[in-house]
Amino acid sequence: NNQKKKKTILGRMNNEIVGEIDALKELRASLYEKYLTKHFNFELLAGIYTDFLRTNRSQVTIPGMISLYSNQFYTTYFLGTTPYLATVLQFNKNNEHWINIKLANDDFVYKKFYGDFISEHSHNKWIQLPTEYDHYFQRIKNDFPEHQKLYYYNSDKDRIELKFKHPRCHDDPLNNKNFIITFEPGYPDYEEEYN
């Protein structure tokens, strides 16, 4: 009789624990969906780019900024009041002049996309974003009106590359530059004192 009571009590406790675990799993899934809704948001990236330009506003355009510096430089920009360090690289590839601006992706959260891997990036699991995402980058596209636009995404590396290739980059590589805007993991830069 005591054994039967113990089994009944243990059975009820087990059911309660399983119920609480299931409720916690549902709560976690709900919170994660809310988090993704807020942070899997491509508009965050356009805002980062805008903040980068606003912070470096003494240079009217990116091409103007590039012409002042060497092949690689770092510049501080602010996301709100938080300082970050951008890396700007210039390089030549296949007789094309490229400028890569690397920005921190801040609170952007990557999730898996399913699609065809891009051949030049396939070993790294890059995919080309579908055209339905094009409107998120309108602010960035406005700075490169003549350029062909390609957007690459890699959830494993937490990176997005927006490539802007000038149609006459082979005719005059120094004046018809190609650009890559890279969003990748980054951390605030508190090395300097900012006023």
CSV table of C-alpha atoms in Angstrom, one decimal:
chain,number,residue,atom,x,y,z
A,1,ASN,CA,0.0,0.0,0.0
A,2,ASN,CA,2.9,2.4,0.8
A,3,GLN,CA,4.6,1.4,-2.4
A,4,LYS,CA,1.4,2.2,-4.3
A,5,LYS,CA,1.2,5.7,-2.7
A,6,LYS,CA,4.8,6.4,-3.4
A,7,LYS,CA,4.4,5.4,-7.0
A,8,THR,CA,1.3,7.6,-7.3
A,9,ILE,CA,3.0,10.6,-5.7
A,10,LEU,CA,6.1,10.1,-7.9
A,11,GLY,CA,4.0,9.8,-11.0
A,12,ARG,CA,2.2,13.1,-10.2
A,13,MET,CA,5.5,14.9,-9.5
A,14,ASN,CA,6.9,13.5,-12.7
A,15,ASN,CA,3.9,14.8,-14.7
A,16,GLU,CA,4.2,18.2,-13.0
A,17,ILE,CA,7.9,18.4,-13.8
A,18,VAL,CA,7.3,17.4,-17.4
A,19,GLY,CA,4.5,20.0,-17.7
A,20,GLU,CA,6.8,22.7,-16.2
A,21,ILE,CA,9.6,21.8,-18.6
A,22,ASP,CA,7.2,21.9,-21.6
A,23,ALA,CA,5.9,25.3,-20.4
A,24,LEU,CA,9.5,26.6,-20.1
A,25,LYS,CA,10.3,25.3,-23.6
A,26,GLU,CA,7.3,27.1,-25.0
A,27,LEU,CA,8.3,30.3,-23.2
A,28,ARG,CA,11.9,30.0,-24.5
A,29,ALA,CA,10.6,29.5,-28.1
A,30,SER,CA,8.3,32.5,-27.7
A,31,LEU,CA,11.1,34.8,-26.3
A,32,TYR,CA,13.4,33.7,-29.1
A,33,GLU,CA,10.9,34.5,-31.8
A,34,LYS,CA,10.4,38.0,-30.3
A,35,TYR,CA,14.2,38.4,-30.2
A,36,LEU,CA,14.5,37.3,-33.8
A,37,THR,CA,11.7,39.6,-34.9
A,38,LYS,CA,13.6,42.6,-33.4
A,39,HIS,CA,17.2,41.6,-34.3
A,40,PHE,CA,16.8,39.7,-37.6
A,41,ASN,CA,16.1,43.0,-39.2
A,42,PHE,CA,18.0,44.2,-42.2
A,43,GLU,CA,17.0,47.8,-41.5
A,44,LEU,CA,19.5,47.6,-38.6
A,45,LEU,CA,22.3,47.2,-41.1
A,46,ALA,CA,21.2,50.2,-43.1
A,47,GLY,CA,21.1,52.2,-39.9
A,48,ILE,CA,24.7,51.1,-39.1
A,49,TYR,CA,25.8,52.3,-42.5
A,50,THR,CA,24.0,55.6,-42.0
A,51,ASP,CA,25.6,56.1,-38.6
A,52,PHE,CA,29.0,55.3,-40.2
A,53,LEU,CA,28.5,58.0,-42.8
A,54,ARG,CA,27.1,60.5,-40.3
A,55,THR,CA,30.1,60.1,-38.0
A,56,ASN,CA,32.5,60.6,-40.9
A,57,ARG,CA,30.5,63.4,-42.4
A,58,SER,CA,33.5,65.6,-43.1
A,59,GLN,CA,34.0,63.3,-46.1
A,60,VAL,CA,31.0,63.9,-48.3
A,61,THR,CA,31.1,60.5,-50.1
A,62,ILE,CA,32.9,57.2,-49.5
A,63,PRO,CA,34.9,57.6,-52.7
A,64,GLY,CA,36.0,61.0,-51.4
A,65,MET,CA,37.0,59.5,-48.1
A,66,ILE,CA,39.0,56.7,-49.8
A,67,SER,CA,41.0,59.1,-51.9
A,68,LEU,CA,42.4,60.7,-48.7
A,69,TYR,CA,43.9,57.5,-47.2
A,70,SER,CA,46.2,54.6,-47.9
A,71,ASN,CA,45.4,51.0,-48.7
A,72,GLN,CA,44.1,50.2,-45.2
A,73,PHE,CA,42.9,52.5,-42.5
A,74,TYR,CA,40.7,52.5,-39.5
A,75,THR,CA,38.1,55.1,-38.6
A,76,THR,CA,35.8,55.4,-35.6
A,77,TYR,CA,32.1,55.7,-36.0
A,78,PHE,CA,29.3,55.8,-33.5
A,79,LEU,CA,26.2,53.6,-33.2
A,80,GLY,CA,24.1,55.9,-31.1
A,81,THR,CA,26.7,56.9,-28.4
A,82,THR,CA,28.8,53.7,-28.7
A,83,PRO,CA,32.1,54.0,-30.6
A,84,TYR,CA,33.1,51.3,-33.0
A,85,LEU,CA,36.1,50.9,-35.3
A,86,ALA,CA,35.5,50.5,-39.1
A,87,THR,CA,38.2,48.9,-41.2
A,88,VAL,CA,38.6,50.2,-44.8
A,89,LEU,CA,40.7,48.2,-47.2
A,90,GLN,CA,41.7,48.9,-50.8
A,91,PHE,CA,42.9,46.0,-53.0
A,92,ASN,CA,43.1,44.9,-56.7
A,93,LYS,CA,41.6,41.7,-57.9
A,94,ASN,CA,41.5,40.6,-61.6
A,95,ASN,CA,42.5,44.1,-62.7
A,96,GLU,CA,39.6,45.6,-60.7
A,97,HIS,CA,40.0,48.1,-57.9
A,98,TRP,CA,38.0,47.2,-54.8
A,99,ILE,CA,37.3,49.0,-51.5
A,100,ASN,CA,36.0,47.0,-48.6
A,101,ILE,CA,34.4,48.9,-45.7
A,102,LYS,CA,34.0,46.6,-42.7
A,103,LEU,CA,31.4,47.6,-40.1
A,104,ALA,CA,30.2,45.9,-36.9
A,105,ASN,CA,26.8,44.2,-37.3
A,106,ASP,CA,25.7,45.4,-33.8
A,107,ASP,CA,22.6,43.6,-32.7
A,108,PHE,CA,21.8,41.9,-36.0
A,109,VAL,CA,21.1,38.2,-35.5
A,110,TYR,CA,21.7,35.7,-38.3
A,111,LYS,CA,19.4,32.8,-38.9
A,112,LYS,CA,19.7,30.0,-41.5
A,113,PHE,CA,18.8,30.8,-45.0
A,114,TYR,CA,18.3,28.0,-47.4
A,115,GLY,CA,19.3,28.5,-51.0
A,116,ASP,CA,22.0,27.8,-53.5
A,117,PHE,CA,25.5,28.4,-52.4
A,118,ILE,CA,27.5,30.9,-54.5
A,119,SER,CA,30.2,29.2,-56.5
A,120,GLU,CA,33.0,31.6,-55.6
A,121,HIS,CA,32.0,31.4,-51.9
A,122,SER,CA,30.5,27.8,-51.9
A,123,HIS,CA,33.2,26.3,-49.7
A,124,ASN,CA,32.3,28.9,-47.0
A,125,LYS,CA,28.5,28.4,-47.3
A,126,TRP,CA,27.7,31.9,-48.7
A,127,ILE,CA,24.4,32.4,-50.4
A,128,GLN,CA,23.1,35.3,-52.5
A,129,LEU,CA,20.2,37.0,-50.8
A,130,PRO,CA,17.0,36.9,-52.8
A,131,THR,CA,15.9,40.2,-54.5
A,132,GLU,CA,13.1,40.6,-52.0
A,133,TYR,CA,15.7,41.9,-49.6
A,134,ASP,CA,16.8,44.6,-52.0
A,135,HIS,CA,14.6,47.3,-50.5
A,136,TYR,CA,16.3,47.1,-47.1
A,137,PHE,CA,19.5,48.4,-48.6
A,138,GLN,CA,18.0,51.4,-50.5
A,139,ARG,CA,19.9,53.9,-48.4
A,140,ILE,CA,23.2,52.1,-49.2
A,141,LYS,CA,22.3,51.6,-52.9
A,142,ASN,CA,21.7,55.3,-53.3
A,143,ASP,CA,25.5,55.9,-52.9
A,144,PHE,CA,26.3,53.5,-55.8
A,145,PRO,CA,23.7,54.4,-58.5
A,146,GLU,CA,25.8,53.0,-61.4
A,147,HIS,CA,27.0,49.9,-59.8
A,148,GLN,CA,25.7,46.3,-60.2
A,149,LYS,CA,24.5,45.2,-56.8
A,150,LEU,CA,24.9,41.7,-55.3
A,151,TYR,CA,24.2,40.8,-51.6
A,152,TYR,CA,25.8,37.8,-50.0
A,153,TYR,CA,24.9,36.2,-46.6
A,154,ASN,CA,26.6,33.7,-44.4
A,155,SER,CA,24.9,32.7,-41.2
A,156,ASP,CA,27.8,30.4,-40.1
A,157,LYS,CA,30.2,33.4,-40.2
A,158,ASP,CA,27.7,36.0,-39.1
A,159,ARG,CA,28.5,38.1,-42.1
A,160,ILE,CA,26.7,40.0,-44.9
A,161,GLU,CA,28.6,41.4,-47.9
A,162,LEU,CA,27.0,44.0,-50.1
A,163,LYS,CA,29.0,44.1,-53.4
A,164,PHE,CA,28.8,47.1,-55.7
A,165,LYS,CA,30.6,46.5,-59.0
A,166,HIS,CA,31.1,49.4,-61.4
A,167,PRO,CA,30.2,48.5,-65.0
A,168,ARG,CA,33.3,50.3,-66.3
A,169,CYS,CA,35.7,49.2,-63.6
A,170,HIS,CA,38.1,47.7,-66.2
A,171,ASP,CA,38.1,50.9,-68.4
A,172,ASP,CA,39.4,53.2,-65.6
A,173,PRO,CA,40.0,51.2,-62.4
A,174,LEU,CA,41.1,54.2,-60.3
A,175,ASN,CA,38.0,56.3,-61.0
A,176,ASN,CA,35.5,53.5,-61.4
A,177,LYS,CA,35.9,51.7,-58.1
A,178,ASN,CA,34.1,48.7,-56.8
A,179,PHE,CA,32.8,48.5,-53.2
A,180,ILE,CA,32.1,45.9,-50.6
A,181,ILE,CA,30.2,46.9,-47.5
A,182,THR,CA,30.8,44.1,-45.0
A,183,PHE,CA,28.7,43.6,-41.8
A,184,GLU,CA,30.5,41.3,-39.4
A,185,PRO,CA,30.8,40.7,-35.6
A,186,GLY,CA,32.4,43.6,-33.9
A,187,TYR,CA,32.8,45.1,-30.4
A,188,PRO,CA,32.7,48.6,-29.1
A,189,ASP,CA,36.0,50.5,-29.3
A,190,TYR,CA,36.6,52.0,-25.9
A,191,GLU,CA,40.4,52.4,-26.5
A,192,GLU,CA,40.1,56.2,-26.9
A,193,GLU,CA,38.4,58.8,-24.9
A,194,TYR,CA,35.5,60.4,-26.9
A,195,ASN,CA,33.8,63.7,-26.0
